[in-house]
PDB file of C-alpha atoms in Angstrom:
ATOM      1  CA  UNK W   1      84.375  95.253 126.704  1.00 65.00           C
ATOM      2  CA  UNK W   2      80.832  95.195 125.517  1.00 71.00           C
ATOM      3  CA  UNK W   3      81.875  94.694 122.142  1.00 75.00           C
ATOM      4  CA  UNK W   4      83.967  91.563 122.856  1.00 75.00           C
ATOM      5  CA  UNK W   5      81.352  90.010 124.993  1.00 74.00           C
ATOM      6  CA  UNK W   6      78.218  90.841 123.243  1.00 87.00           C
ATOM      7  CA  UNK W   7      78.639  91.695 119.456  1.00 90.00           C
ATOM      8  CA  UNK W   8      81.456  89.115 118.635  1.00 91.00           C
ATOM      9  CA  UNK W   9      79.920  86.178 120.490  1.00 89.00           C
ATOM     10  CA  UNK W  10      76.430  87.013 119.102  1.00 89.00           C
ATOM     11  CA  UNK W  11      78.127  87.136 115.516  1.00 89.00           C
ATOM     12  CA  UNK W  12      79.844  83.810 116.499  1.00 89.00           C
ATOM     13  CA  UNK W  13      76.420  82.322 117.228  1.00 86.00           C
ATOM     14  CA  UNK W  14      74.894  83.503 114.116  1.00 87.00           C
ATOM     15  CA  UNK W  15      77.692  82.701 111.674  1.00 87.00           C
ATOM     16  CA  UNK W  16      76.811  78.891 111.277  1.00 84.00           C
ATOM     17  CA  UNK W  17      73.219  79.874 110.373  1.00 83.00           C
ATOM     18  CA  UNK W  18      74.464  82.618 107.960  1.00 83.00           C
ATOM     19  CA  UNK W  19      76.722  80.209 106.188  1.00 80.00           C
ATOM     20  CA  UNK W  20      73.908  77.475 106.127  1.00 80.00           C
ATOM     21  CA  UNK W  21      71.492  79.959 104.453  1.00 80.00           C
ATOM     22  CA  UNK W  22      73.949  80.917 102.155  1.00 71.00           C
ATOM     23  CA  UNK W  23      74.642  77.248 101.118  1.00 75.00           C
ATOM     24  CA  UNK W  24      70.976  76.641 100.468  1.00 73.00           C
ATOM     25  CA  UNK W  25      70.904  79.829  98.042  1.00 72.00           C
ATOM     26  CA  UNK W  26      73.876  78.342  96.325  1.00 70.00           C
ATOM     27  CA  UNK W  27      72.048  74.946  96.020  1.00 72.00           C
ATOM     28  CA  UNK W  28      68.798  76.563  94.693  1.00 74.00           C
ATOM     29  CA  UNK W  29      70.868  78.660  92.310  1.00 72.00           C
ATOM     30  CA  UNK W  30      72.804  75.738  90.984  1.00 69.00           C
ATOM     31  CA  UNK W  31      69.406  73.492  90.834  1.00 68.00           C
ATOM     32  CA  UNK W  32      67.755  76.249  88.720  1.00 70.00           C
ATOM     33  CA  UNK W  33      70.725  76.658  86.451  1.00 65.00           C
ATOM     34  CA  UNK W  34      71.274  72.834  86.256  1.00 59.00           C
ATOM     35  CA  UNK W  35      74.907  73.544  86.622  1.00 55.00           C
ATOM     36  CA  UNK W  36      77.287  70.760  87.432  1.00 56.00           C
ATOM     37  CA  UNK W  37      81.019  70.821  88.192  1.00 55.00           C
ATOM     38  CA  UNK W  38      82.202  72.547  91.323  1.00 54.00           C
ATOM     39  CA  UNK W  39      80.463  71.307  94.376  1.00 56.00           C
ATOM     40  CA  UNK W  40      78.246  73.126  96.926  1.00 51.00           C
ATOM     41  CA  UNK W  41      81.037  73.476  99.504  1.00 53.00           C
ATOM     42  CA  UNK W  42      83.470  75.094  97.138  1.00 54.00           C
ATOM     43  CA  UNK W  43      80.993  77.566  95.804  1.00 50.00           C
ATOM     44  CA  UNK W  44      79.836  78.220  99.206  1.00 55.00           C
ATOM     45  CA  UNK W  45      83.504  78.949 100.425  1.00 56.00           C
ATOM     46  CA  UNK W  46      84.140  81.034  97.337  1.00 59.00           C
ATOM     47  CA  UNK W  47      81.102  83.217  97.481  1.00 58.00           C
ATOM     48  CA  UNK W  48      80.268  83.607 101.134  1.00 75.00           C
ATOM     49  CA  UNK W  49      81.028  87.354 102.237  1.00 81.00           C
ATOM     50  CA  UNK W  50      82.739  86.410 105.565  1.00 82.00           C
ATOM     51  CA  UNK W  51      84.358  89.874 105.630  1.00 84.00           C
ATOM     52  CA  UNK W  52      81.214  91.795 104.457  1.00 87.00           C
ATOM     53  CA  UNK W  53      79.250  89.932 107.231  1.00 86.00           C
ATOM     54  CA  UNK W  54      81.876  90.883 109.852  1.00 89.00           C
ATOM     55  CA  UNK W  55      81.998  94.594 108.664  1.00 89.00           C
ATOM     56  CA  UNK W  56      77.903  94.749 108.628  1.00 89.00           C
ATOM     57  CA  UNK W  57      78.138  94.153 112.108  1.00 90.00           C
ATOM     58  CA  UNK W  58      80.831  96.659 112.785  1.00 92.00           C
ATOM     59  CA  UNK W  59      83.471  93.803 113.486  1.00 92.00           C
ATOM     60  CA  UNK W  60      87.073  94.462 112.205  1.00 92.00           C
ATOM     61  CA  UNK W  61      89.047  91.582 110.345  1.00 90.00           C
ATOM     62  CA  UNK W  62      91.590  91.717 113.345  1.00 92.00           C
ATOM     63  CA  UNK W  63      88.883  89.983 115.541  1.00 92.00           C
ATOM     64  CA  UNK W  64      88.581  86.869 113.294  1.00 91.00           C
ATOM     65  CA  UNK W  65      90.606  85.256 116.213  1.00 90.00           C
ATOM     66  CA  UNK W  66      88.032  85.953 118.841  1.00 90.00           C
ATOM     67  CA  UNK W  67      85.244  85.136 116.473  1.00 90.00           C
ATOM     68  CA  UNK W  68      86.972  81.656 116.061  1.00 88.00           C
ATOM     69  CA  UNK W  69      87.460  81.207 119.855  1.00 85.00           C
ATOM     70  CA  UNK W  70      83.534  81.976 120.282  1.00 87.00           C
ATOM     71  CA  UNK W  71      82.516  79.584 117.928  1.00 82.00           C
ATOM     72  CA  UNK W  72      81.958  76.603 119.903  1.00 62.00           C
ATOM     73  CA  UNK W  73      79.356  73.728 119.696  1.00 56.00           C
ATOM     74  CA  UNK W  74      75.876  74.760 120.711  1.00 59.00           C
ATOM     75  CA  UNK W  75      73.028  72.497 120.921  1.00 55.00           C
ATOM     76  CA  UNK W  76      71.051  74.410 118.322  1.00 48.00           C
ATOM     77  CA  UNK W  77      73.647  74.354 115.892  1.00 56.00           C
ATOM     78  CA  UNK W  78      74.632  71.719 113.425  1.00 62.00           C
ATOM     79  CA  UNK W  79      78.178  70.626 113.857  1.00 66.00           C
ATOM     80  CA  UNK W  80      78.640  70.675 110.062  1.00 67.00           C
ATOM     81  CA  UNK W  81      77.875  74.253 109.626  1.00 75.00           C
ATOM     82  CA  UNK W  82      80.154  75.082 112.689  1.00 78.00           C
ATOM     83  CA  UNK W  83      82.961  73.131 111.361  1.00 78.00           C
ATOM     84  CA  UNK W  84      82.485  74.797 107.911  1.00 79.00           C
ATOM     85  CA  UNK W  85      82.463  78.248 109.498  1.00 82.00           C
ATOM     86  CA  UNK W  86      85.729  77.213 111.611  1.00 83.00           C
ATOM     87  CA  UNK W  87      87.419  76.154 108.500  1.00 80.00           C
ATOM     88  CA  UNK W  88      86.155  79.416 106.551  1.00 83.00           C
ATOM     89  CA  UNK W  89      87.717  81.537 109.466  1.00 87.00           C
ATOM     90  CA  UNK W  90      91.008  79.531 109.584  1.00 85.00           C
ATOM     91  CA  UNK W  91      91.359  79.699 105.792  1.00 83.00           C
ATOM     92  CA  UNK W  92      90.803  83.504 106.057  1.00 87.00           C
ATOM     93  CA  UNK W  93      93.371  84.052 108.969  1.00 90.00           C
ATOM     94  CA  UNK W  94      95.825  81.785 107.225  1.00 88.00           C
ATOM     95  CA  UNK W  95      95.608  83.291 103.858  1.00 87.00           C
ATOM     96  CA  UNK W  96      95.896  86.828 105.308  1.00 91.00           C
ATOM     97  CA  UNK W  97      98.829  86.095 107.405  1.00 93.00           C
ATOM     98  CA  UNK W  98     100.736  84.439 104.435  1.00 92.00           C
ATOM     99  CA  UNK W  99     100.106  87.579 102.359  1.00 92.00           C
ATOM    100  CA  UNK W 100     101.536  89.672 105.164  1.00 94.00           C
ATOM    101  CA  UNK W 101     104.593  87.474 105.502  1.00 95.00           C
ATOM    102  CA  UNK W 102     105.254  87.374 101.716  1.00 93.00           C
ATOM    103  CA  UNK W 103     105.019  91.169 101.453  1.00 93.00           C
ATOM    104  CA  UNK W 104     107.444  91.560 104.471  1.00 93.00           C
ATOM    105  CA  UNK W 105     109.937  89.207 102.696  1.00 93.00           C
ATOM    106  CA  UNK W 106     109.519  91.093  99.459  1.00 90.00           C
ATOM    107  CA  UNK W 107     110.211  94.441 101.173  1.00 89.00           C
ATOM    108  CA  UNK W 108     113.232  93.022 102.946  1.00 91.00           C
ATOM    109  CA  UNK W 109     114.692  91.644  99.478  1.00 90.00           C
ATOM    110  CA  UNK W 110     113.918  94.936  98.022  1.00 86.00           C
ATOM    111  CA  UNK W 111     115.662  97.107 100.703  1.00 88.00           C
ATOM    112  CA  UNK W 112     118.819  94.797 100.616  1.00 89.00           C
ATOM    113  CA  UNK W 113     119.246  94.703  96.726  1.00 85.00           C
ATOM    114  CA  UNK W 114     118.147  98.293  95.880  1.00 81.00           C
ATOM    115  CA  UNK W 115     118.192  97.392  92.186  1.00 75.00           C
ATOM    116  CA  UNK W 116     115.198  97.230  89.740  1.00 72.00           C
ATOM    117  CA  UNK W 117     115.890  93.437  89.110  1.00 77.00           C
ATOM    118  CA  UNK W 118     112.892  90.700  88.780  1.00 81.00           C
ATOM    119  CA  UNK W 119     114.786  87.594  89.263  1.00 85.00           C
ATOM    120  CA  UNK W 120     115.439  87.686  92.953  1.00 87.00           C
ATOM    121  CA  UNK W 121     111.864  88.543  93.519  1.00 89.00           C
ATOM    122  CA  UNK W 122     110.666  85.679  91.406  1.00 89.00           C
ATOM    123  CA  UNK W 123     113.247  83.432  93.327  1.00 91.00           C
ATOM    124  CA  UNK W 124     111.883  84.599  96.744  1.00 92.00           C
ATOM    125  CA  UNK W 125     108.287  84.076  95.791  1.00 92.00           C
ATOM    126  CA  UNK W 126     108.982  80.595  94.499  1.00 93.00           C
ATOM    127  CA  UNK W 127     110.842  79.573  97.541  1.00 94.00           C
ATOM    128  CA  UNK W 128     108.303  80.888  99.774  1.00 94.00           C
ATOM    129  CA  UNK W 129     105.302  78.923  97.872  1.00 90.00           C
ATOM    130  CA  UNK W 130     107.656  75.765  98.133  1.00 91.00           C
ATOM    131  CA  UNK W 131     107.783  76.301 101.964  1.00 92.00           C
ATOM    132  CA  UNK W 132     103.904  76.956 102.158  1.00 88.00           C
ATOM    133  CA  UNK W 133     102.738  74.205  99.883  1.00 84.00           C
ATOM    134  CA  UNK W 134     105.516  71.882 100.199  1.00 85.00           C
ATOM    135  CA  UNK W 135     106.244  68.612 102.194  1.00 83.00           C
ATOM    136  CA  UNK W 136     109.520  69.098 103.324  1.00 88.00           C
ATOM    137  CA  UNK W 137     110.722  69.516 107.073  1.00 90.00           C
ATOM    138  CA  UNK W 138     111.302  73.248 106.477  1.00 92.00           C
ATOM    139  CA  UNK W 139     107.734  73.491 105.645  1.00 88.00           C
ATOM    140  CA  UNK W 140     106.411  71.475 108.566  1.00 84.00           C
ATOM    141  CA  UNK W 141     108.432  73.611 110.817  1.00 87.00           C
ATOM    142  CA  UNK W 142     107.034  76.775 109.117  1.00 90.00           C
ATOM    143  CA  UNK W 143     103.517  75.619 109.671  1.00 85.00           C
ATOM    144  CA  UNK W 144     103.782  74.229 113.168  1.00 80.00           C
ATOM    145  CA  UNK W 145     105.771  77.031 114.557  1.00 83.00           C
ATOM    146  CA  UNK W 146     105.991  80.313 112.585  1.00 88.00           C
ATOM    147  CA  UNK W 147     102.755  80.351 110.587  1.00 87.00           C
ATOM    148  CA  UNK W 148     100.900  79.347 113.622  1.00 83.00           C
ATOM    149  CA  UNK W 149     102.354  82.004 115.892  1.00 86.00           C
ATOM    150  CA  UNK W 150     101.978  84.799 113.216  1.00 91.00           C
ATOM    151  CA  UNK W 151      98.305  83.925 112.763  1.00 88.00           C
ATOM    152  CA  UNK W 152      98.027  83.948 116.611  1.00 87.00           C
ATOM    153  CA  UNK W 153      99.950  87.277 116.898  1.00 90.00           C
ATOM    154  CA  UNK W 154      97.945  89.046 114.026  1.00 91.00           C
ATOM    155  CA  UNK W 155      94.448  88.035 114.995  1.00 90.00           C
ATOM    156  CA  UNK W 156      93.364  88.562 118.523  1.00 81.00           C
ATOM    157  CA  UNK W 157      92.026  85.702 120.537  1.00 77.00           C
ATOM    158  CA  UNK W 158      93.300  83.188 118.052  1.00 77.00           C
ATOM    159  CA  UNK W 159      95.050  80.554 120.273  1.00 73.00           C
ATOM    160  CA  UNK W 160      95.362  77.386 118.149  1.00 65.00           C
ATOM    161  CA  UNK W 161      97.977  75.722 120.262  1.00 54.00           C
ATOM    162  CA  UNK W 162      95.556  75.865 123.196  1.00 48.00           C
ATOM    163  CA  UNK W 163      92.309  75.159 121.370  1.00 46.00           C
ATOM    164  CA  UNK W 164      93.545  72.454 119.078  1.00 47.00           C
ATOM    165  CA  UNK W 165      95.859  70.303 121.025  1.00 46.00           C
ATOM    166  CA  UNK W 166      97.817  68.257 118.366  1.00 46.00           C
ATOM    167  CA  UNK W 167      95.724  69.699 115.533  1.00 52.00           C
ATOM    168  CA  UNK W 168      97.151  69.094 112.012  1.00 60.00           C
ATOM    169  CA  UNK W 169      97.337  72.910 111.408  1.00 63.00           C
ATOM    170  CA  UNK W 170      99.126  72.362 107.937  1.00 66.00           C
ATOM    171  CA  UNK W 171      97.249  69.449 106.613  1.00 68.00           C
ATOM    172  CA  UNK W 172      93.804  70.971 107.428  1.00 65.00           C
ATOM    173  CA  UNK W 173      94.476  74.345 105.897  1.00 63.00           C
ATOM    174  CA  UNK W 174      96.172  72.790 102.888  1.00 65.00           C
ATOM    175  CA  UNK W 175      92.901  70.627 102.242  1.00 64.00           C
ATOM    176  CA  UNK W 176      90.805  73.732 102.746  1.00 60.00           C
ATOM    177  CA  UNK W 177      93.023  75.832 100.403  1.00 61.00           C
ATOM    178  CA  UNK W 178      93.022  73.006  97.854  1.00 62.00           C
ATOM    179  CA  UNK W 179      89.393  72.536  98.178  1.00 57.00           C
ATOM    180  CA  UNK W 180      88.686  76.337  97.464  1.00 55.00           C
ATOM    181  CA  UNK W 181      91.481  76.871  94.989  1.00 53.00           C
ATOM    182  CA  UNK W 182      92.009  73.650  92.909  1.00 47.00           C
ATOM    183  CA  UNK W 183      88.610  72.539  92.838  1.00 42.00           C
ATOM    184  CA  UNK W 184      87.205  75.136  90.740  1.00 42.00           C
ATOM    185  CA  UNK W 185      90.272  74.927  88.178  1.00 39.00           C
ATOM    186  CA  UNK W 186      89.429  71.190  87.872  1.00 39.00           C
ATOM    187  CA  UNK W 187      85.850  71.702  87.230  1.00 39.00           C
ATOM    188  CA  UNK W 188      86.435  74.119  84.763  1.00 39.00           C
ATOM    189  CA  UNK W 189      88.361  71.706  82.473  1.00 38.00           C
TER     190      UNK W 189
END
């Protein structure tokens, strides 16, 4: 109990400051190297050690949902830092849940086929990625029901349906994933 009501809330309170300090460091590094290309937010998301920060305080990754829940606006916090941390936590939870779901689907396919063929697995991965990143009604249903429920089940305390109301879970997460994954590729060109 002490852990959930003292350690995790303290970490949630400190997280925006940790992220802000990291952003300032990235800005200084970028200024001294005179680099252009990827923006500060992309570099911050890519290099911020969220999991290392959790583990350094003795917090397991399964408590990301509780950290997310405790990360509420405070008078001394800047809203932008808080929102960036919420985005980072959401991204981490969604990506970990997607990875778990894909592995589960691959195991089921392997058990069903019992043959060393690549083709069915390639098809399964392509279809899965189309559902995750697509714009079909199947994709929307996947994000609004299955994925949200899976994230809530995997991470203690994550209750997006209650916290967010009619939050566009898919749109927001797709934006964050694109910001983190696509921008570095575009800036490398």
